[in-house]
Structures are given as C-alpha cells and as structure tokens.
mmCIF file of C-alpha atoms in Angstrom:
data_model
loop_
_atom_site.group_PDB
_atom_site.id
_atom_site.type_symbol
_atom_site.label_atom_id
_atom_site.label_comp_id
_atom_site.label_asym_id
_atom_site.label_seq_id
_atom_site.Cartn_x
_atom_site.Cartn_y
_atom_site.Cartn_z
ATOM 1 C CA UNK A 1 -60.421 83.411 -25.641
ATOM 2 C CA UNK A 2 -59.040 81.329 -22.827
ATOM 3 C CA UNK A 3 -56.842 83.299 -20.028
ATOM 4 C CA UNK A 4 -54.622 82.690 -17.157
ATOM 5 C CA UNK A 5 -57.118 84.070 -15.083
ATOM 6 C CA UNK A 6 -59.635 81.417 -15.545
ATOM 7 C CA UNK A 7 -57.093 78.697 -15.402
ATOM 8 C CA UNK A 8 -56.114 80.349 -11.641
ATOM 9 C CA UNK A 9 -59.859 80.648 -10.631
ATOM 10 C CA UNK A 10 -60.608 77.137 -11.695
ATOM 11 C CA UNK A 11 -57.814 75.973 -9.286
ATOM 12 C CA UNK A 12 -58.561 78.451 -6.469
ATOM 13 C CA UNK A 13 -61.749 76.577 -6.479
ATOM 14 C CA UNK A 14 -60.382 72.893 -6.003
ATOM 15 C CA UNK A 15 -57.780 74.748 -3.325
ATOM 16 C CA UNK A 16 -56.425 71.630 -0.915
ATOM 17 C CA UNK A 17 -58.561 71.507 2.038
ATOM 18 C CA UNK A 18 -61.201 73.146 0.406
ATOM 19 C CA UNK A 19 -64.938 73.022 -1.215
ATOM 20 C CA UNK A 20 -67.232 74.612 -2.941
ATOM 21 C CA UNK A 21 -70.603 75.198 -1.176
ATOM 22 C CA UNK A 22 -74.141 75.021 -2.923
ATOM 23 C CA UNK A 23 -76.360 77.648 -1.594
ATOM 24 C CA UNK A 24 -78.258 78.295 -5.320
ATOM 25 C CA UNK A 25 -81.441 76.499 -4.342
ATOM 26 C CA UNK A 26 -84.114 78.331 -6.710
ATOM 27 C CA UNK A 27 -86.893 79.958 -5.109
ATOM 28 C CA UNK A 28 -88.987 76.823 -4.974
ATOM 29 C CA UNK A 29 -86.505 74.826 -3.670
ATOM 30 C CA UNK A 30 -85.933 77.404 -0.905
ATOM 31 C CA UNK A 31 -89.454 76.978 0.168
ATOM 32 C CA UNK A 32 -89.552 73.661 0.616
ATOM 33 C CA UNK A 33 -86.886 74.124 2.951
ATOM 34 C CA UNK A 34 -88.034 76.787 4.936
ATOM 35 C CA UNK A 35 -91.441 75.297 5.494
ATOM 36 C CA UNK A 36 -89.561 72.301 6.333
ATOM 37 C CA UNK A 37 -88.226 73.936 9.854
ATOM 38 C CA UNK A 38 -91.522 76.294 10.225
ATOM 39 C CA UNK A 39 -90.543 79.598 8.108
ATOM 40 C CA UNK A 40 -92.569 81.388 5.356
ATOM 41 C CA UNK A 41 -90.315 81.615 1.784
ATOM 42 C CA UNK A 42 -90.173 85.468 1.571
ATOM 43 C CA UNK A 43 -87.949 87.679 0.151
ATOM 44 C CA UNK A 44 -86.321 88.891 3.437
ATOM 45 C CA UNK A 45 -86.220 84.894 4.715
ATOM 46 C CA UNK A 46 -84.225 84.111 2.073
ATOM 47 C CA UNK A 47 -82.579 86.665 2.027
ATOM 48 C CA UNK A 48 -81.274 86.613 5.900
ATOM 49 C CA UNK A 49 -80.360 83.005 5.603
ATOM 50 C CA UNK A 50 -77.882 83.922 2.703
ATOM 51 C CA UNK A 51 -76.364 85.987 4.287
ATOM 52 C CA UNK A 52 -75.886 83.673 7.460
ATOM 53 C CA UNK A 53 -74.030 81.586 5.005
ATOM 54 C CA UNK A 54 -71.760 84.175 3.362
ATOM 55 C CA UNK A 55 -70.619 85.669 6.436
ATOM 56 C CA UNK A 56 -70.382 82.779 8.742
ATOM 57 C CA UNK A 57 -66.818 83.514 10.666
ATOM 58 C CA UNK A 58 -64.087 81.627 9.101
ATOM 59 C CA UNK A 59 -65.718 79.752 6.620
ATOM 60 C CA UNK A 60 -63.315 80.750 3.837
ATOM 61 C CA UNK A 61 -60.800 78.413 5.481
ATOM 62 C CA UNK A 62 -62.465 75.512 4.443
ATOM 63 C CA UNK A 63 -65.050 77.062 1.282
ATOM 64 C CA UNK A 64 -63.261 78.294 -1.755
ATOM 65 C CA UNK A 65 -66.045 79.602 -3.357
ATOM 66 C CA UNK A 66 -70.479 79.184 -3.263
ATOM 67 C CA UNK A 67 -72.536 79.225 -5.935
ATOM 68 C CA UNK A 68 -75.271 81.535 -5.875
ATOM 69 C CA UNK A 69 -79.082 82.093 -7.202
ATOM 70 C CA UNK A 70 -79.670 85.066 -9.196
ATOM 71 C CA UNK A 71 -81.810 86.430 -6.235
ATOM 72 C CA UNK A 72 -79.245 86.083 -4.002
ATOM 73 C CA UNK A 73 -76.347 87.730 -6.139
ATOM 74 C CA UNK A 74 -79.494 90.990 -6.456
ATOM 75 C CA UNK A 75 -79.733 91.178 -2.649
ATOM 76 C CA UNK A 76 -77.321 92.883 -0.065
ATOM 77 C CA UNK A 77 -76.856 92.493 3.744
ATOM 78 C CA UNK A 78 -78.314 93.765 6.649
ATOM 79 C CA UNK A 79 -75.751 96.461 6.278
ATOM 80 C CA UNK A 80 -75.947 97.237 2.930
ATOM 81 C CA UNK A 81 -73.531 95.320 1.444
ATOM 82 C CA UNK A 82 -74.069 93.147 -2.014
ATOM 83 C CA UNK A 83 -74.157 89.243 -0.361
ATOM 84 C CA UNK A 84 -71.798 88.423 -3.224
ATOM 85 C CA UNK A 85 -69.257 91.019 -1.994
ATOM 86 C CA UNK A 86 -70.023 89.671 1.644
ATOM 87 C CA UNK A 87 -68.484 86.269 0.336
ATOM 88 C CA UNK A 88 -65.458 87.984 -1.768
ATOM 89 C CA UNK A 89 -64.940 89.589 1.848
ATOM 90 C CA UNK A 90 -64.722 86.342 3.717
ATOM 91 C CA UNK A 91 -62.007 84.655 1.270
ATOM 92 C CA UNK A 92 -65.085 83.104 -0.581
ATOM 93 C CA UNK A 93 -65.324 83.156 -4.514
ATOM 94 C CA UNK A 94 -68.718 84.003 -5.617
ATOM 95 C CA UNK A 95 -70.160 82.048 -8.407
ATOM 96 C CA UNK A 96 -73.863 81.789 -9.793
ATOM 97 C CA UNK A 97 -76.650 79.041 -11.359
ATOM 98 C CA UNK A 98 -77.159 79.825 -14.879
ATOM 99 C CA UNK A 99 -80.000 76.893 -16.039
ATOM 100 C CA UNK A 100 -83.376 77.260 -15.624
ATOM 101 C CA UNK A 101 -83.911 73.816 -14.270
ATOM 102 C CA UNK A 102 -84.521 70.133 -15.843
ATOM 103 C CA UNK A 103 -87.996 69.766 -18.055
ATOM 104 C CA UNK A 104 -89.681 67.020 -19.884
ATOM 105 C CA UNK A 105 -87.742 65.840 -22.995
ATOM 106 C CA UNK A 106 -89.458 65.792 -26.040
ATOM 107 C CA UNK A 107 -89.525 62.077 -27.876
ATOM 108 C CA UNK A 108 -88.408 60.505 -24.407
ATOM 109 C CA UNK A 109 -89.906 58.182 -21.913
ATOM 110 C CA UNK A 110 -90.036 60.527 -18.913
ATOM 111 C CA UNK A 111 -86.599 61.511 -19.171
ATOM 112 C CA UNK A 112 -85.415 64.919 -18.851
ATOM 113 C CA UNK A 113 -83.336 68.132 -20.209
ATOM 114 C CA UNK A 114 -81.980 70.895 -18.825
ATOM 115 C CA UNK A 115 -83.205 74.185 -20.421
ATOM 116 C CA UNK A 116 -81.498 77.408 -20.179
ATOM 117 C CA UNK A 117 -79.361 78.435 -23.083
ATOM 118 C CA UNK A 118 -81.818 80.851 -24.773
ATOM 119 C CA UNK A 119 -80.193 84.371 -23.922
ATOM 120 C CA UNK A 120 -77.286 82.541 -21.958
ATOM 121 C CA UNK A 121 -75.155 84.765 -23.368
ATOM 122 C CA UNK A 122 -76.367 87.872 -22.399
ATOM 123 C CA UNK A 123 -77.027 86.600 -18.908
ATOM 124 C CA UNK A 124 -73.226 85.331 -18.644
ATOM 125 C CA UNK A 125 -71.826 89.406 -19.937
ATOM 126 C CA UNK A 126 -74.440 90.617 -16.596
ATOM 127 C CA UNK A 127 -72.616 87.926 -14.022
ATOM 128 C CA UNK A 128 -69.046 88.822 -15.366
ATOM 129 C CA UNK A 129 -69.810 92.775 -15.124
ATOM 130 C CA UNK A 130 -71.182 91.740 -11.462
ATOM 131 C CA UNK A 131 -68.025 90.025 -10.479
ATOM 132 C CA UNK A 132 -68.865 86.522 -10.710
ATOM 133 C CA UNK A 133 -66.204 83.699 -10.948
ATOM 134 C CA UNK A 134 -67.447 80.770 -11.869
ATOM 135 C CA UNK A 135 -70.926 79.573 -13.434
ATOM 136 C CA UNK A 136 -72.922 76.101 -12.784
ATOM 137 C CA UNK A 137 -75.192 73.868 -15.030
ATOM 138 C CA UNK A 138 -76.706 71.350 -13.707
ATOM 139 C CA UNK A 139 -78.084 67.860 -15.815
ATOM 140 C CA UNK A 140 -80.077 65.410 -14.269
ATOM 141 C CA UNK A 141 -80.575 61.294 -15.590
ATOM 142 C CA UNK A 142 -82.253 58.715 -13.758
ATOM 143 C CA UNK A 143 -81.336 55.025 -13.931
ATOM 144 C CA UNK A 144 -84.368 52.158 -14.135
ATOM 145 C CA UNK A 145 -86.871 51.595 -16.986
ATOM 146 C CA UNK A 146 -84.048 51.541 -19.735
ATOM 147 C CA UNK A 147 -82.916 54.949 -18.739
ATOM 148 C CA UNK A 148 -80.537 56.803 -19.207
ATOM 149 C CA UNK A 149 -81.182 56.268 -22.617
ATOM 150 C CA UNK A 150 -78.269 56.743 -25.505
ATOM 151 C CA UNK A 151 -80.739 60.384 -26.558
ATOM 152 C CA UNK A 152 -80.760 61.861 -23.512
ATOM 153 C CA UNK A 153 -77.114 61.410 -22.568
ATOM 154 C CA UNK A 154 -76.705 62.964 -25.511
ATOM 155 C CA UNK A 155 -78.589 65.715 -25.312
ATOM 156 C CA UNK A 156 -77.627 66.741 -21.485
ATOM 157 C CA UNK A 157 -74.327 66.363 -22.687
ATOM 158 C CA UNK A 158 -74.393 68.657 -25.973
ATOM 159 C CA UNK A 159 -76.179 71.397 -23.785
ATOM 160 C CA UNK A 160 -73.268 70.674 -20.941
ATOM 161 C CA UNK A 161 -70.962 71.706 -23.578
ATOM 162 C CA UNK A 162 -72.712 74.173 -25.148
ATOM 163 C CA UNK A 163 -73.128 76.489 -21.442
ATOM 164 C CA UNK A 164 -69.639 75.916 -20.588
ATOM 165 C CA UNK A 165 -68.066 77.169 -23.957
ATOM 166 C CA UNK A 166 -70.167 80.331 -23.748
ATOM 167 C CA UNK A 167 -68.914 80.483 -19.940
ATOM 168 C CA UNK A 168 -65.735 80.632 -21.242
ATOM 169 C CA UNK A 169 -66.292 83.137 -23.895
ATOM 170 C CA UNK A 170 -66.947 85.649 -20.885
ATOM 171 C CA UNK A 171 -64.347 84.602 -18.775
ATOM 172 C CA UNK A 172 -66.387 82.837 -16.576
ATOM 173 C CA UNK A 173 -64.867 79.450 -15.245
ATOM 174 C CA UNK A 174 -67.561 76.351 -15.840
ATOM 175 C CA UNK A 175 -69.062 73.958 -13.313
ATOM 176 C CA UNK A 176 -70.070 71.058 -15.258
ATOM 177 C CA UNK A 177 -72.578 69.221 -13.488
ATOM 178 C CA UNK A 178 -73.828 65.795 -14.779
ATOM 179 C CA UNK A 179 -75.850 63.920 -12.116
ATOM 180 C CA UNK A 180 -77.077 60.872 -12.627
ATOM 181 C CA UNK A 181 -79.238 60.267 -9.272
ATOM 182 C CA UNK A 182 -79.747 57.920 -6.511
ATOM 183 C CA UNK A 183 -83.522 57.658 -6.819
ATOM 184 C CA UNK A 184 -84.463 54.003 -7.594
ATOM 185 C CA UNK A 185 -83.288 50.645 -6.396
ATOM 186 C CA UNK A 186 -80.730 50.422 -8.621
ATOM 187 C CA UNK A 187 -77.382 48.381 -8.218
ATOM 188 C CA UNK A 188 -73.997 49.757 -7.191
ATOM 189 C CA UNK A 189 -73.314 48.477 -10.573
ATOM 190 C CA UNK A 190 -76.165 50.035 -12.853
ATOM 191 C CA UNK A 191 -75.017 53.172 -11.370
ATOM 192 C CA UNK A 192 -71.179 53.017 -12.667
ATOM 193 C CA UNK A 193 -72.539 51.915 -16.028
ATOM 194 C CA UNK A 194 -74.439 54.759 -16.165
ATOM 195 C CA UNK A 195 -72.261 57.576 -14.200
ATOM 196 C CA UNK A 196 -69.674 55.966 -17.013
ATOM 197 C CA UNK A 197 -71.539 56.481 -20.128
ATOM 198 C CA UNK A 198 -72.381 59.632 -18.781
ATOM 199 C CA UNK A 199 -69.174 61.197 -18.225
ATOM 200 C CA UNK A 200 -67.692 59.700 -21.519
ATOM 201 C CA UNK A 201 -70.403 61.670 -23.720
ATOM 202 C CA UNK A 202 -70.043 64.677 -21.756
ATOM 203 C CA UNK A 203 -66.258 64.972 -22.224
ATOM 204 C CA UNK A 204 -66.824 64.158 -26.351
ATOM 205 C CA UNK A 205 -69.496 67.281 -26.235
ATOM 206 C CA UNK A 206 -66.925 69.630 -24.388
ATOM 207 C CA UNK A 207 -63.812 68.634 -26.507
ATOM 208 C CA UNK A 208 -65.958 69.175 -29.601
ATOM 209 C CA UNK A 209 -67.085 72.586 -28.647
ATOM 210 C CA UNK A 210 -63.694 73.513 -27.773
ATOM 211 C CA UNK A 211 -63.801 73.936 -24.234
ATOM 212 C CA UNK A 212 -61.051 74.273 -22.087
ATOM 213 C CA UNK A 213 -60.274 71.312 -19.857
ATOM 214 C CA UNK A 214 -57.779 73.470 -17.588
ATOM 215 C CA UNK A 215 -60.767 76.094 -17.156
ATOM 216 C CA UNK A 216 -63.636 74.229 -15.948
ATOM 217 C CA UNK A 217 -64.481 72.001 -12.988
ATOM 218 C CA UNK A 218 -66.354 68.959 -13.094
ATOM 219 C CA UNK A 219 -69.313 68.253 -10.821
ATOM 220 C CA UNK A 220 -70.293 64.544 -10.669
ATOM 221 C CA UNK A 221 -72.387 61.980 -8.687
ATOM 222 C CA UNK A 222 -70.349 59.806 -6.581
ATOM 223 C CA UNK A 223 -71.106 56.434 -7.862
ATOM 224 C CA UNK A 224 -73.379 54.983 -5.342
ATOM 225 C CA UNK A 225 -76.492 52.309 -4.954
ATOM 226 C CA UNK A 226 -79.903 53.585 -5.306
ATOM 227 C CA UNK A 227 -81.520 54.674 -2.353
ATOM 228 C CA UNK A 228 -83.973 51.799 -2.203
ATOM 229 C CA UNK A 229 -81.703 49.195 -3.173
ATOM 230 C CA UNK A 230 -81.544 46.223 -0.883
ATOM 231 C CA UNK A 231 -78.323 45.489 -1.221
ATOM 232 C CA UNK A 232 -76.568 49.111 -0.012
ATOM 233 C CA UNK A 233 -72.408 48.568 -0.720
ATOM 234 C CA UNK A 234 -69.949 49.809 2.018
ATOM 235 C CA UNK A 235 -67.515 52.768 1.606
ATOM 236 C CA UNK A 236 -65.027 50.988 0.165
ATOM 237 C CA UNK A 237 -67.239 49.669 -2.539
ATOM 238 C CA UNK A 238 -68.425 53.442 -3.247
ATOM 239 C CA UNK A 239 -64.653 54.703 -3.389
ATOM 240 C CA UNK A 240 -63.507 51.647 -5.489
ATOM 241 C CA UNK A 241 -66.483 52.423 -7.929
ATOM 242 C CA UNK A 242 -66.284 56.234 -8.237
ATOM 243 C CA UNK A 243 -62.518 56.407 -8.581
ATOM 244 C CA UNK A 244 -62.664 53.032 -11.314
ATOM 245 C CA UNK A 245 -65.311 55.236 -13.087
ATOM 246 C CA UNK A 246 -63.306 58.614 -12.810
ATOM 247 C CA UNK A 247 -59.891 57.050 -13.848
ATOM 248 C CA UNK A 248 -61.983 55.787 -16.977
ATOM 249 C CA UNK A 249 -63.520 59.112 -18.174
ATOM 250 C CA UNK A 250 -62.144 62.034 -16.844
ATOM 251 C CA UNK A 251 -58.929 63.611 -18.583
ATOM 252 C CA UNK A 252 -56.084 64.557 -16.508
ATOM 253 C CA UNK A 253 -56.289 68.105 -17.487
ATOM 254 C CA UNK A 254 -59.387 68.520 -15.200
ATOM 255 C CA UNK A 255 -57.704 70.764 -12.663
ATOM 256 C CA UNK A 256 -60.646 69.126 -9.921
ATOM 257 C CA UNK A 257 -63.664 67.247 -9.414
ATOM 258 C CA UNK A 258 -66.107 68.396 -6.813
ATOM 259 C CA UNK A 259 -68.666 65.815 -5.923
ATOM 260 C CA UNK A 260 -72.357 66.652 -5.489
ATOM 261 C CA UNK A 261 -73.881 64.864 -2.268
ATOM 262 C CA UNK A 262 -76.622 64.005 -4.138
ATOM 263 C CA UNK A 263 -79.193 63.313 -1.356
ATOM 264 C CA UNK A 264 -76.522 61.141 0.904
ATOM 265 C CA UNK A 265 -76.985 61.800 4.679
ATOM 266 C CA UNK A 266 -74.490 64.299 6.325
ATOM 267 C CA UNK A 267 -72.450 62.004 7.208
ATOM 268 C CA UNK A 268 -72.209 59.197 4.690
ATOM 269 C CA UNK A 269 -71.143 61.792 2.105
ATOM 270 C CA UNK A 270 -67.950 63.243 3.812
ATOM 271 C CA UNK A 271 -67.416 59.226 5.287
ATOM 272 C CA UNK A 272 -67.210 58.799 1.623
ATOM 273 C CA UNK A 273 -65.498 61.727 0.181
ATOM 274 C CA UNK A 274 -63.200 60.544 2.673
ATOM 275 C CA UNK A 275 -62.966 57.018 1.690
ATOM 276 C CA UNK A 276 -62.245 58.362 -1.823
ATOM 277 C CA UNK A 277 -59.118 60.374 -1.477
ATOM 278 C CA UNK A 278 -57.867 57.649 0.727
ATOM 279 C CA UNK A 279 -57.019 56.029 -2.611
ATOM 280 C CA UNK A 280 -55.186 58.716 -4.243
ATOM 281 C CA UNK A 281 -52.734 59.745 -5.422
ATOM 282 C CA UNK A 282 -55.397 60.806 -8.030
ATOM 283 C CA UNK A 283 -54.816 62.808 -11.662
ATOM 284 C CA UNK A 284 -57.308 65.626 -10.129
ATOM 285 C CA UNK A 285 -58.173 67.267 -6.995
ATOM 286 C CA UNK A 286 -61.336 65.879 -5.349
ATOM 287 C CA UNK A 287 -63.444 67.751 -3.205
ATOM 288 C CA UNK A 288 -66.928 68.325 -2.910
ATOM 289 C CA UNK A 289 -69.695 70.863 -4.082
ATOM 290 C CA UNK A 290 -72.647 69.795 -1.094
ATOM 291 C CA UNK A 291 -75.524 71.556 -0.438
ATOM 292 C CA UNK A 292 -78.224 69.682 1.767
ATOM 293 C CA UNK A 293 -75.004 67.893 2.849
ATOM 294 C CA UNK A 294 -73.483 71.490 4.810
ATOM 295 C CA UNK A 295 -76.861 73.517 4.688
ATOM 296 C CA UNK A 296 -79.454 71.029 6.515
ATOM 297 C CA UNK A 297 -77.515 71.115 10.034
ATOM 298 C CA UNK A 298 -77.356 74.973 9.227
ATOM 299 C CA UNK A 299 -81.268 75.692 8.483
ATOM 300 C CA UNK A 300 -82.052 73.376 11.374
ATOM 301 C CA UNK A 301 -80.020 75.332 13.860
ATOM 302 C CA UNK A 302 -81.149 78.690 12.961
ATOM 303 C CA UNK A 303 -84.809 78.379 12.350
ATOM 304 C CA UNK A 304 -85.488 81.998 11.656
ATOM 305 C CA UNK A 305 -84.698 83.465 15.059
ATOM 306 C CA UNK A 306 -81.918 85.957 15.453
ATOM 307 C CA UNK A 307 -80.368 84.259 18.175
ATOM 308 C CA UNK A 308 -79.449 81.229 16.545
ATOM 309 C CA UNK A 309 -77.091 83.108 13.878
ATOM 310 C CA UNK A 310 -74.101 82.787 15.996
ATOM 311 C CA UNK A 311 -74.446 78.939 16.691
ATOM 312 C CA UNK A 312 -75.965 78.245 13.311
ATOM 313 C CA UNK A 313 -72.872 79.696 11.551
ATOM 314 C CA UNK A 314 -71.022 77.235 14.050
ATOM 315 C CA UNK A 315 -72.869 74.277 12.684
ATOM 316 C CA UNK A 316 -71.618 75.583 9.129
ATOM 317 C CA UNK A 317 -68.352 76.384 9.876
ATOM 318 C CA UNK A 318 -67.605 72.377 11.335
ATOM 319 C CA UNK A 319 -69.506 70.628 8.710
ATOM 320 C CA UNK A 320 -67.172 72.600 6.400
ATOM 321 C CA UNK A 321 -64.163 71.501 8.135
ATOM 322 C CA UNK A 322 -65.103 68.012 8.315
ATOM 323 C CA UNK A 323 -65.676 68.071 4.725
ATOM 324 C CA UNK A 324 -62.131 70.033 4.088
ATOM 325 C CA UNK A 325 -60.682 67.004 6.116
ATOM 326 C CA UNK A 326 -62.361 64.190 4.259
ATOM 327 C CA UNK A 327 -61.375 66.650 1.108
ATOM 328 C CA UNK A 328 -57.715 65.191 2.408
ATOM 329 C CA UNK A 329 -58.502 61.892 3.399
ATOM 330 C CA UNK A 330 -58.052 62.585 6.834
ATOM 331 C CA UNK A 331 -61.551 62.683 8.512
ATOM 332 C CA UNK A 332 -62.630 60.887 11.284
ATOM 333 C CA UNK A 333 -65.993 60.249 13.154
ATOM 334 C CA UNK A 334 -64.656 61.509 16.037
ATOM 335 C CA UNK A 335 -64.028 65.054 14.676
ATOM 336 C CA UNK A 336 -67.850 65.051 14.225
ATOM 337 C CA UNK A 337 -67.979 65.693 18.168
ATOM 338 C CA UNK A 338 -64.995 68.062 18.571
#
C-alpha cells in the first residue's frame, strides 16, 4: 500500500526553507473574512482571491504546497485554468480539506469531534484522480473546565487515524492536525499537559491503524498560554515548551512538523517559529502550515479591487519569506521592513 511516492511528497512538503500555506477556509469561514474588509462571500469573490494566492509571483520559493477547499480545487482562473493546476504551475503542491468540520460530541461536556469519515473513501479516489497530493484533517480540544477530557482525546485521535490510513490507501500523503487551542486563560503549563496527552494518543491511534509515519505530516499547536492568560510567557518559554513536548511524543520517523498559527498575531507566530528552530538540531523538520498568519496582510491589501492584486501578492510573497526564514531560524524583525 505504501509507495516511494508518498514518502517523496511528504518530504517535498517539509522542503528547507519552506511551508505549507492554509487557504481551505470553508465557505463560512470565507465570509467572515470577506465581510471583515467590506466584500460580499460569492462565488466569483472567492473565487478571485484564490487565485491571487495560487499565482502570486514567486511564492513557490518559500510555499511547498496549500491546502485547498473543495470549492476551490472545482474552480479555474480567470483564464481558464483549474486553480489547482495554477499552483502545480507555480512550484506549489496542491493538497485539499477532507473533514466536514468539528460538532458537538455526544456524552461530553461541550467538547467536540470532528466528523467526516462517512464516504471518505470515495471522496479521497475523486482528489487522487484530480491530482491532489496531500489531504488535511483537522481536530479541535479546548483546555479549562476539566477538558480535554481522557474521551475526547480519544476519540479525535481514533478518527485522526482512521482519515489518514484511508489517505494512504489512495496514495494521498496525510496532514494530521490535532489542535488543542489558545482560547481560555489557561497556563503555559496546562497547555503542554494537554498538547502532550494529545499527541501521545494520537500517535497510539495511527500506529494501531497502521499508518505510515514516513508518509504523513504532523500539524500541531505550538504550545503556548491562553489568550487571556495574565501571565503571557516569552519566546523562549514557548520554544522550550513546544520542543520539550515534541521531543516527548513525536517519533523520529515523522519526516516534518508544520505548526498551525493557531490565532497568534503575524508576527508572534514566525518570532516563534523562529525561536523554535533556534534550538535544533531537531529529529524532524519544522515549519509551519499558517493561514490567518500569511492570508490576513493579504485580504487586507487587496480588498476586492483589481488594482491591489499586484501589491497584495507582494504582501504574500514577504510574509512567506519571513516565515521560510524563521522556518531556518534565521528571521529577524528587521526583515519585516525590507
């Protein structure tokens, strides 16, 4: 079942000096944003800001590949080409969201579970046959209240495992995304407890399934303080934490970890992304998988208007580099100005 060519995509994807950019916002998500900066969520909106990001100039220097919505992967470009052949085009690997988003658990207090695996299969066969890479899931867990609880760790976890064996049973490389988020005013500490827990169930569920370490990457939370927490830790605290939490769960023969930003300012998340690889050498490569974190500065600058498309694909294109830099360990605030 396993092949060469997913092991090779898998580390395409964790290239040195590169990310992986999050553009698979789902149609409500998309909507928030757009009304955000003024713009209607239609069809064509989204549809022209996609394919801003694809094609921005150069961006495959510093993006190895961009997940996608299924929308997005249905739509071509201005001139008629499919968006996800826009992004092959530009040295980008095109990859695709395969959940249908976090619900209500059953039997829990307000925790959640990621639904999505009903017809999975099916929906995996369509992506390969349309010449996707790679596939994301995402999990969400919240800390405060006695949560995460033991059940849905668990849970998350099993259906982790579950969408990235059948991933690899198309030839489809796995993005395995357990986040355990920054909401709350949690402690620097609650939040390695947790992110640790987290990770340790979620590697049990895939190596009982019989996934593939060397085919998959793993898309985690930085380990950071809640956002309301009084007491917020400095960079070196975050690094410290995230790499002691890593080293503890995470098997060597991860080919890469790329970090979610998670709701971190622009900014703070390459500072510490940065801060991070500063401590290697590290067992994996560690780069990041940021949305909001490269696509805010983008929507901001292009606000609909034709225009903007040259100078918002220049907004992209930096925050990119930045990020490839701090990928490295060798960013610096004063590149943010260059």
């Amino acid at each position: 079942m396993f092949s060469d060519d997913m092991r090779l995509i898998a580390r395409e994807m964790v290239a040195p000096g590169k990310g992986i950019l999050a553009a698979d916002e789902s149609t409500g998500t998309m909507e928030k944003r757009l009304h955000a900066v003024g713009l209607d969520s239609t069809e064509e909106t989204r549809r022209q800001y996609r394919e801003l990001i694809v094609s921005t100039p150069g961006l495959g220097e510093a993006i190895s590949g961009v997940i996608l919505f299924d929308e997005t992967v249905r739509q071509e470009s201005s001139g008629g080409v499919p968006l996800r052949k826009v992004a092959e085009e530009n040295g980008i690997l095109p990859g695709i969201k395969v959940d249908k988003g976090a619900k209500p658990l059953a039997g829990s207090d307000g925790e959640k579970i990621t639904e999505g695996l009903d017809g999975l299969r099916d929906r995996l066969t369509e992506y390969a046959g349309m010449g996707m890479k790679f596939t994301k899931w995402r999990a969400v867990l919240d800390i405060g209240n006695g949560h995460p609880s033991d059940y849905a760790i668990h849970v998350n976890a099993h259906a982790l495992a579950r969408y990235a064996a059948l991933s690899q049973e198309a030839g489809l490389v796995p993005m395995v995304e357990p986040e355990v988020l920054m909401d709350g005013d949690h402690s620097l500490e609650d939040a390695e407890t947790a992110t640790t827990r987290t990770l340790r169930e979620v590697f049990e569920q895939l190596a009982k399934q019989g996934v593939e370490l060397e085919s998959m990457v793993l898309k985690p939370n930085m380990v950071v303080a809640g956002k309301e927490c009084p007491r917020q830790p400095e960079t070196e605290q975050v690094a410290e934490a995230t790499v002691r939490t890593l080293r503890r769960t995470v098997p060597s023969a991860v080919p890469g970890i790329a970090f979610l930003s998670g709701g971190q300012g622009d900014e703070e998340a390459t500072v510490n992304l940065n801060a991070i690889n500063q401590l290697g050498p590290l067992p994996w490569q560690v780069t990041f998988s940021f949305g909001r974190g490269l696509l805010a500065p983008t929507l901001q600058e292009w606000v609909g208007r034709a225009e903007n498309v040259d100078s918002a694909q220049r907004v992209l294109a930096h925050r990119a580099r930045l990020n490839g830099a701090a990928r490295q360990g060798r960013y610096d605030a004063e590149l943010e100005h260059v």
